[in-house]
Tab-separated table of C-alpha atoms and ligand atoms in Angstrom:
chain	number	residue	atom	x	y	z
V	115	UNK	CA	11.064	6.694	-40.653
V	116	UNK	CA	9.614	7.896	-37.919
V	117	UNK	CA	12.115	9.778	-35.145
V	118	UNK	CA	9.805	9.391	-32.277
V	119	UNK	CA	9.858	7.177	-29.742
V	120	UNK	CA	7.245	6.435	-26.917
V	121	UNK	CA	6.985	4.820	-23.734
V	122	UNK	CA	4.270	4.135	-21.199
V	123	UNK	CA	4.816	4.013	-17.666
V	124	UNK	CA	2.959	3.277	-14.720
V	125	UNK	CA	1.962	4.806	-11.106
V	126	UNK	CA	2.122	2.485	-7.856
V	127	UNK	CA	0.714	1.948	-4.727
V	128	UNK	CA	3.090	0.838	-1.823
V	129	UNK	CA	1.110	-2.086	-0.347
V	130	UNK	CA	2.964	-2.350	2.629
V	131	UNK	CA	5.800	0.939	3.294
V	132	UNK	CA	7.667	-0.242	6.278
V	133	UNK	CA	9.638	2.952	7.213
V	134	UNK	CA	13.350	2.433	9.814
V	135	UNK	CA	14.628	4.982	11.867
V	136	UNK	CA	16.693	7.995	9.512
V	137	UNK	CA	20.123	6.867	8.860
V	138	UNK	CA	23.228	9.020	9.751
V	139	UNK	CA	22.942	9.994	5.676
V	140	UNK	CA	19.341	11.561	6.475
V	141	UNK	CA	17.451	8.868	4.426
V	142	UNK	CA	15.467	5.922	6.285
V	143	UNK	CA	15.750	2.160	5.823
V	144	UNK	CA	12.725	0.627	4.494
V	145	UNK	CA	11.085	-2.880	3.204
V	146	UNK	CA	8.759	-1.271	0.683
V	147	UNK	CA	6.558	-3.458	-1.485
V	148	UNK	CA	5.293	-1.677	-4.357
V	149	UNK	CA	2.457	-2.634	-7.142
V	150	UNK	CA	2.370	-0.985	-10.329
V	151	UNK	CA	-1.214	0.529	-11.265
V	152	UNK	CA	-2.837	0.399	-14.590
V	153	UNK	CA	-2.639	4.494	-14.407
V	154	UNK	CA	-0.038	5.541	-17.361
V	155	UNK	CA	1.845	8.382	-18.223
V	156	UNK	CA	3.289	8.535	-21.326
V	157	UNK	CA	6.762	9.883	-22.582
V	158	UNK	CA	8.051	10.369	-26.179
V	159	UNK	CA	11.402	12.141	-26.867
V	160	UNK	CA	12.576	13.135	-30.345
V	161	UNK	CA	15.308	14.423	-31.368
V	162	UNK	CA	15.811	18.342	-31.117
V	163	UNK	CA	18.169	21.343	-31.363
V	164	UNK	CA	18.423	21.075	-27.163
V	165	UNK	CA	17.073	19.560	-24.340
V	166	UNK	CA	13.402	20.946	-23.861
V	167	UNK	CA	10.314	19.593	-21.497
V	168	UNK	CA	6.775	19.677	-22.602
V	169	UNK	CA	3.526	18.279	-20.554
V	170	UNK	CA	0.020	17.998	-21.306
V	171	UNK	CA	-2.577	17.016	-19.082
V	172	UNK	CA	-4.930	18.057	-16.355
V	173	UNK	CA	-2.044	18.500	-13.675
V	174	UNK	CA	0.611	19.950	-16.344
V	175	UNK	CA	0.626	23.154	-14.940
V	176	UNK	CA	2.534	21.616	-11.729
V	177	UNK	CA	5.079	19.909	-13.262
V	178	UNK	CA	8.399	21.768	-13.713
V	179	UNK	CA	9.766	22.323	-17.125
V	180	UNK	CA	13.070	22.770	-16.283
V	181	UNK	CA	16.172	20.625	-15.921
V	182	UNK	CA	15.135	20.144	-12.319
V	183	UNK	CA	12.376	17.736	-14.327
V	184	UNK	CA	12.492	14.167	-13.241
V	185	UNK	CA	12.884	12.951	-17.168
V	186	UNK	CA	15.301	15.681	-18.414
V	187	UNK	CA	17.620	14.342	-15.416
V	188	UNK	CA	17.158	10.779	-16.502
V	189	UNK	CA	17.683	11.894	-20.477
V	190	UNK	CA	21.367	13.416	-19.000
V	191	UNK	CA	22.500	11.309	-17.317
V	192	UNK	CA	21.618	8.519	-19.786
V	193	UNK	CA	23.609	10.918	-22.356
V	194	UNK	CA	26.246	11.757	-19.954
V	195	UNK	CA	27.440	8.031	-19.368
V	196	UNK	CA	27.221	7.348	-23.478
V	197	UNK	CA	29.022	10.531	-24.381
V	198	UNK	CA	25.708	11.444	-25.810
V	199	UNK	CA	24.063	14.646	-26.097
V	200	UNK	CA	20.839	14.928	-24.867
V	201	UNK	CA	19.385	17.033	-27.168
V	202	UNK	CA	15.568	16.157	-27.437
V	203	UNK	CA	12.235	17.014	-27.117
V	204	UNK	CA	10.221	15.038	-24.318
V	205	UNK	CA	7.036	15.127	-24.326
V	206	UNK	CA	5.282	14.210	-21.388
V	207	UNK	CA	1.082	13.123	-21.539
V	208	UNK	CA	0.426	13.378	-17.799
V	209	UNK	CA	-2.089	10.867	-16.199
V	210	UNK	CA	-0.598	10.038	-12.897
V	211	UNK	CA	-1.168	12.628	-9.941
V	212	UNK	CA	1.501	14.916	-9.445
V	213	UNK	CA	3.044	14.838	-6.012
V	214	UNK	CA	0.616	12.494	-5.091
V	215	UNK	CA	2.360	9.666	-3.993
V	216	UNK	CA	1.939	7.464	-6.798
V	217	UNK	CA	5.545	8.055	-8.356
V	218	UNK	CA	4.395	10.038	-11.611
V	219	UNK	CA	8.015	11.786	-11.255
V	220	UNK	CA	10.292	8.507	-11.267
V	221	UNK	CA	7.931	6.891	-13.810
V	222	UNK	CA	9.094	9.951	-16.164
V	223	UNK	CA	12.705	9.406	-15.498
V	224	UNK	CA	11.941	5.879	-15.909
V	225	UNK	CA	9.919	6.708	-19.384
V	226	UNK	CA	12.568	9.067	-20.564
V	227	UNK	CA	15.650	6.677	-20.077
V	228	UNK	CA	13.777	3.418	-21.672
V	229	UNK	CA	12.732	6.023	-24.413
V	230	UNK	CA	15.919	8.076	-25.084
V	231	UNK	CA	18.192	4.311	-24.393
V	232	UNK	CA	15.831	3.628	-27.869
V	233	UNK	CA	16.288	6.289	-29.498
V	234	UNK	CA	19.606	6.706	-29.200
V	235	UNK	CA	20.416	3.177	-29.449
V	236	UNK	CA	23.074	2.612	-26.645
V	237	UNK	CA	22.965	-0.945	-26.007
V	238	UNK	CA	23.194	-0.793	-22.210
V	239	UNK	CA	22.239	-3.697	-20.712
V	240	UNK	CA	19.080	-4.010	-18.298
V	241	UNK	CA	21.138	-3.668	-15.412
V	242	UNK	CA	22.865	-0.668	-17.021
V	243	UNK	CA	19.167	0.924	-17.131
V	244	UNK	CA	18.527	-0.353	-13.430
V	245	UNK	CA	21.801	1.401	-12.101
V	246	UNK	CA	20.927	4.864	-13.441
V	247	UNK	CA	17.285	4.638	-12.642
V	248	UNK	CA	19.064	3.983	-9.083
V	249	UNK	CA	21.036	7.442	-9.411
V	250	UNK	CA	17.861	8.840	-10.320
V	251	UNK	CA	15.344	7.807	-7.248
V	252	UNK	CA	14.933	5.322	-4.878
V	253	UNK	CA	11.002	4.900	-6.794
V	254	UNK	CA	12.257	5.151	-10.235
V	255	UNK	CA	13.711	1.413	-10.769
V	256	UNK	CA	10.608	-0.079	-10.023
V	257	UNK	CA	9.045	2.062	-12.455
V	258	UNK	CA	11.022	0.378	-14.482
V	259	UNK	CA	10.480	-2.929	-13.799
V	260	UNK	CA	6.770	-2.554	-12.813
V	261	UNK	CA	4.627	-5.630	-11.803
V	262	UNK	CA	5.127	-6.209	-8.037
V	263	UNK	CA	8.815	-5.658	-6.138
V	264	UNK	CA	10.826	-5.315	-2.533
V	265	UNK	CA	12.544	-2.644	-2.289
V	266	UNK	CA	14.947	-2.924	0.430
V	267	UNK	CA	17.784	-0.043	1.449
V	268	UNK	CA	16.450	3.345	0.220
V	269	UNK	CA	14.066	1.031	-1.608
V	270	UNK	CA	15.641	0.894	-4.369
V	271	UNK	CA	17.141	-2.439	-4.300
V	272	UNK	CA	14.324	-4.587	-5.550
V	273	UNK	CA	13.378	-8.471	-5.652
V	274	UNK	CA	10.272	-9.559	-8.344
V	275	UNK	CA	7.651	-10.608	-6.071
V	276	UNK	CA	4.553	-12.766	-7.337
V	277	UNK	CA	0.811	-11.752	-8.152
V	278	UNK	CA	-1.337	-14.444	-8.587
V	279	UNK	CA	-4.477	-12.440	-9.270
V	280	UNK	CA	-6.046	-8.998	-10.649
V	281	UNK	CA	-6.337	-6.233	-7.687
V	282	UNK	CA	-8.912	-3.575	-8.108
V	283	UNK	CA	-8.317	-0.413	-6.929
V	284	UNK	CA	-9.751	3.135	-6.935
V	285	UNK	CA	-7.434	6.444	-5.966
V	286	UNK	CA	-8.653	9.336	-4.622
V	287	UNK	CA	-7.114	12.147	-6.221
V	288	UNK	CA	-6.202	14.979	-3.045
V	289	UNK	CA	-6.431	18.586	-4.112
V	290	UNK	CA	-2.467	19.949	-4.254
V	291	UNK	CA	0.224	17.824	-3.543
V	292	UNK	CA	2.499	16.749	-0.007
V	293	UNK	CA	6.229	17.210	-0.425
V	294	UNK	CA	7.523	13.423	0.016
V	295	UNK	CA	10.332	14.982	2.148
V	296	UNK	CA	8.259	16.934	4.335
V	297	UNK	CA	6.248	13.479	5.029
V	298	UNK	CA	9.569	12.083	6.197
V	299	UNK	CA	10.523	14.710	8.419
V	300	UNK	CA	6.829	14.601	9.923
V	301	UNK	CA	7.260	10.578	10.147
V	302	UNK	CA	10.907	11.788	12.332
V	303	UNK	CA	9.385	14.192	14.546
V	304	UNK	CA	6.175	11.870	15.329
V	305	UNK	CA	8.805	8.891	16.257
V	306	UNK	CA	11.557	11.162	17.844
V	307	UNK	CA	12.475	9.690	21.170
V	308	UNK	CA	10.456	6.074	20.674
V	309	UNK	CA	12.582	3.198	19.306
V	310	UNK	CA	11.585	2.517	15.463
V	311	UNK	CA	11.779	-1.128	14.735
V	312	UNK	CA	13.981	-2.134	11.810
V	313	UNK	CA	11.546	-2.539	8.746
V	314	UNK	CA	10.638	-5.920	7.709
V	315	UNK	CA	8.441	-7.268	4.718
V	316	UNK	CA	5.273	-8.976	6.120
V	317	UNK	CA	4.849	-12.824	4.955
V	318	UNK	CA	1.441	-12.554	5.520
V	319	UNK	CA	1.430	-9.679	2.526
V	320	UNK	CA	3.844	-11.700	0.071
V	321	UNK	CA	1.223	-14.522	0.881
V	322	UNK	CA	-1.492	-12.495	-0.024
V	323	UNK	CA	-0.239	-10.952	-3.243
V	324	UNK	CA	0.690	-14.310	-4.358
V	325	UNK	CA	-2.870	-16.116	-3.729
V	326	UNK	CA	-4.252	-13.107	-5.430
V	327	UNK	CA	-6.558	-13.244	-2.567
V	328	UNK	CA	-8.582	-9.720	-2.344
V	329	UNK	CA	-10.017	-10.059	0.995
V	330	UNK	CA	-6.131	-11.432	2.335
V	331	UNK	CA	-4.811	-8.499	0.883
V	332	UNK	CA	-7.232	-6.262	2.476
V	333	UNK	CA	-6.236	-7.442	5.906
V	334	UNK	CA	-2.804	-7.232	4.802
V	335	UNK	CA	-2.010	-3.553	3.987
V	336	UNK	CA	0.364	-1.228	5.954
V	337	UNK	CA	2.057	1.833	5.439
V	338	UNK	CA	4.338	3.263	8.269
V	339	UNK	CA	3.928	7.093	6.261
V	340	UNK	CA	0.058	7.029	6.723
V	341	UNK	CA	0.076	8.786	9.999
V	342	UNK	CA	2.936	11.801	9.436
V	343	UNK	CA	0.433	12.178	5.923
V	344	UNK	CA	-2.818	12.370	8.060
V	345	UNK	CA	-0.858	14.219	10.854
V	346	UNK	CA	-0.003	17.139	7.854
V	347	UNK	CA	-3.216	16.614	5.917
V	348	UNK	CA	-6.016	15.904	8.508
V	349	UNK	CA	-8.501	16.096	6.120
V	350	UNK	CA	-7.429	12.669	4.407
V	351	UNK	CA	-9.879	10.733	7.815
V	352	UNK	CA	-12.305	12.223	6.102
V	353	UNK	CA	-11.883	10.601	2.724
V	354	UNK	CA	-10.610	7.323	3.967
V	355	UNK	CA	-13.935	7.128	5.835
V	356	UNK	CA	-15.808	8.265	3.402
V	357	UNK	CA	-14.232	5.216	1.140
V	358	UNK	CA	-14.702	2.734	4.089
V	359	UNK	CA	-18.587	3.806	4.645
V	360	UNK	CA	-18.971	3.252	0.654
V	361	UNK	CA	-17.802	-0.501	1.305
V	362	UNK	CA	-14.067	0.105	0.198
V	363	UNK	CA	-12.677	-3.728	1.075
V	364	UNK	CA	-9.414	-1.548	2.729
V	365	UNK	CA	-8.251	2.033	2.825
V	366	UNK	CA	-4.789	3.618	3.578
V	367	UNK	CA	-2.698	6.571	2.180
V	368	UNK	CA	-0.786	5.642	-1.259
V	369	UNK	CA	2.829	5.932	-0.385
V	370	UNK	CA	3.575	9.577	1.129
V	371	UNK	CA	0.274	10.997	-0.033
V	372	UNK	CA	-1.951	12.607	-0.150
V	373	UNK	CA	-3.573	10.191	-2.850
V	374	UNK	CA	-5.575	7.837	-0.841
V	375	UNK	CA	-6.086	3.873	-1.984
V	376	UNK	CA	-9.084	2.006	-1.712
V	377	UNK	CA	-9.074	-2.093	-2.633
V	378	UNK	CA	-12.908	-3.216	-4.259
V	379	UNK	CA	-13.695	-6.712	-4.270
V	380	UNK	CA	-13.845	-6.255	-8.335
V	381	UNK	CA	-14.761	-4.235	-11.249
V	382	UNK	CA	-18.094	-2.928	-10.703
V	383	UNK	CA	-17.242	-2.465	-6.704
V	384	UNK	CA	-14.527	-0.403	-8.121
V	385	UNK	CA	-16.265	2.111	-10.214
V	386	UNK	CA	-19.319	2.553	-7.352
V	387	UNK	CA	-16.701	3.041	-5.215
V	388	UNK	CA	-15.189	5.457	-7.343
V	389	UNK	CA	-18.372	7.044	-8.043
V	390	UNK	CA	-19.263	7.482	-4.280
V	391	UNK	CA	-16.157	8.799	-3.423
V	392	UNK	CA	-16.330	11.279	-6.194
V	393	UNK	CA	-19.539	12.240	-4.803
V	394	UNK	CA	-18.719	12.771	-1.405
V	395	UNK	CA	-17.002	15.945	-1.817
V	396	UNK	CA	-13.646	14.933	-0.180
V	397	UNK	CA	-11.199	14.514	-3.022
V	398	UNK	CA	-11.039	16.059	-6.168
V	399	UNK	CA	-11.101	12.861	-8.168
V	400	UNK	CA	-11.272	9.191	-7.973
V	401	UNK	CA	-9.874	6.868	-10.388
V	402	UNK	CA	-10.506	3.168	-11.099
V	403	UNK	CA	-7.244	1.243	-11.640
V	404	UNK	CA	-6.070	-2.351	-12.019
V	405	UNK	CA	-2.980	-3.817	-10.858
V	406	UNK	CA	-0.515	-5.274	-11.324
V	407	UNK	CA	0.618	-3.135	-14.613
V	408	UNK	CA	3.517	-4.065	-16.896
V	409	UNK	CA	6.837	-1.405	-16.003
V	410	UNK	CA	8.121	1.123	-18.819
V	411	UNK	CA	7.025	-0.173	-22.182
V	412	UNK	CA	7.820	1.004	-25.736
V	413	UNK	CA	4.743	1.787	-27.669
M	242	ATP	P1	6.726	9.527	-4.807
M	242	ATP	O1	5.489	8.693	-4.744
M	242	ATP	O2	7.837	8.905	-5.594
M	242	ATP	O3	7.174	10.053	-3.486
M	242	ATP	P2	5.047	11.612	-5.789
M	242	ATP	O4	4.127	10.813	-6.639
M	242	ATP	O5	4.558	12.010	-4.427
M	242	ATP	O6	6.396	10.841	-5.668
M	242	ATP	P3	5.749	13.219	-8.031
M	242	ATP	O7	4.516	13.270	-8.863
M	242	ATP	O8	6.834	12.328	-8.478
M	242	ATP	O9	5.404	12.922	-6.514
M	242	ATP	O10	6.251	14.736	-7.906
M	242	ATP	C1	7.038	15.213	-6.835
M	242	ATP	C2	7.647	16.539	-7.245
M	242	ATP	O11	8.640	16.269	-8.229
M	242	ATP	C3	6.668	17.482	-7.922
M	242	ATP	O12	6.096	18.358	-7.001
M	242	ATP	C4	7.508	18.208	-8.956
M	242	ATP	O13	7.948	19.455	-8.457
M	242	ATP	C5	8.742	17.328	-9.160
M	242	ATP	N1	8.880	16.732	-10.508
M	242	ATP	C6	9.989	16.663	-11.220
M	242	ATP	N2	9.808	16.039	-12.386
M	242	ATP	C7	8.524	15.685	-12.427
M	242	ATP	C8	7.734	14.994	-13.378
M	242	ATP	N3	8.239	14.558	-14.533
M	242	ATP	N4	6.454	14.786	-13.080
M	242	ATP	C9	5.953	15.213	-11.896
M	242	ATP	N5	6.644	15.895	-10.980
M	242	ATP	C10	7.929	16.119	-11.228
């Protein structure tokens, strides 16, 4: 029998990020609406003499082995609340940008508490899962859950919202990463003195996700974290523009950066896109993704 168990995961995109002013408690209200993207990492635990953090894959080198990881905290404090050691092994097969606003950490937390509530057979219930992920991250429920959500609060408190079509979408991969933290702070001082409206999800977006409507998605985007990323990392004009001139059908930083999103009209737009992009010298990378993806899912 085999001891091992895996899950994939996906990244997201935040199609609209609709940031409020910072709360007393530091942290800022939002109506976030996130869409999982077909990029996966994968997580497999199995059992071990202690808790210990492997990662493979072109950004491994960045992510922190420690218990300061994103899935050794989620493998705790899954343990701690069943009286459970967590002694494993996770193994993490990285394919989501690190610190690239796409949520690779809280889709390893997610990973690692779906995988390790397997292994260890706990019985909690979904909303068990959903409360920890909570503890864990205001991104890592919806990681989780995937498909399309609002988040409302710290985003974490999510409602299913409906797709009614395929979205195609190519990421430009930014070389090193932007501190989400640091992105808040720069949204803070940018809006310091100015009254910041109380964030609100856009019915013109939830209309547009659910027609599955490209172009009406397009016209639809927002993301209230765009300018502090552009204001920290300049050079991100460059490859949104470079994305728009190569026929992108819309183009806007993915969540706090400094990833940037571009929508295609379909498959083959996608990978030209990508291509182009790749090309033009102002990312590292570009990858073609579909959305929405499925949340954490036992292999
Ligand atoms: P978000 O979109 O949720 O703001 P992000 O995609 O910008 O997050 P992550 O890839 O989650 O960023 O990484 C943010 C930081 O978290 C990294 O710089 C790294 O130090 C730390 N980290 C902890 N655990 C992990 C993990 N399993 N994978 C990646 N980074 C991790």
């Amino acid at each position: 029998m085999s001891q091992s168990v895996t899950v994939r995961v996906p990244a997201k995109v935040n199609v609209q990020l609709a940031v409020g002013a910072a709360r007393p408690d530091g942290f800022h209200d939002l109506a976030n609406v996130f869409l999982a993207v077909g990029l996966y990492d994968e997580v497999t635990v199995t059992p071990a003499d202690a808790l210990r953090v492997t990662c493979s894959g072109p950004d491994a080198s960045q992510v922190p082995l420690d218990a300061s990881n994103l899935a050794a905290r989620a493998a705790t404090a899954l343990g701690a609340r069943h009286g459970i050691a967590p002694d494993v092994h996770i193994h993490i097969a990285k394919d989501i940008p690190v610190a690239g606003g796409m949520a690779g950490g809280s889709a390893d937390a997610a990973g690692a508490l779906l995988a390790c509530d397997a292994l260890w057979n706990t019985g909690s219930t979904r909303d068990e899962l959903l409360a920890l992920c909570a503890g864990l991250g205001s991104d890592v429920p919806f990681s989780l859950v995937g498909g399309a959500a609002l988040g409302v609060g710290r985003g974490e408190q999510l409602t299913p919202v409906e797709v009614g079509g395929t979205f195609h979408w190519v990421f430009a991969v930014a070389d090193g990463g932007l501190s989400t933290p640091a992105v808040y702070r720069e949204f803070d001082r940018l809006t310091a003195g100015t009254r910041v409206p109380a964030p609100v999800v856009s019915p013109t977006l939830l209309d547009a996700l659910r027609s599955g409507d490209t172009a009406a998605l397009a016209g639809a985007l927002s993301n209230d974290l765009q300018a502090p990323a552009l204001s920290l990392r300049p050079s991100l004009a460059r490859t949104l523009a470079a994305g728009t001139v190569a026929g992108a059908r819309a183009a806007l930083v993915s969540g706090s950066g400094p990833t940037t999103a571009f929508l295609a009209e379909d498959e083959a737009a996608a990978r030209a896109l990508a291509d182009a992009l790749t090309a033009s010298g102002t990312c590292r990378t570009a990858r073609t993704a579909v959305s929405p993806a499925p949340g954490a899912t036992l292999c």
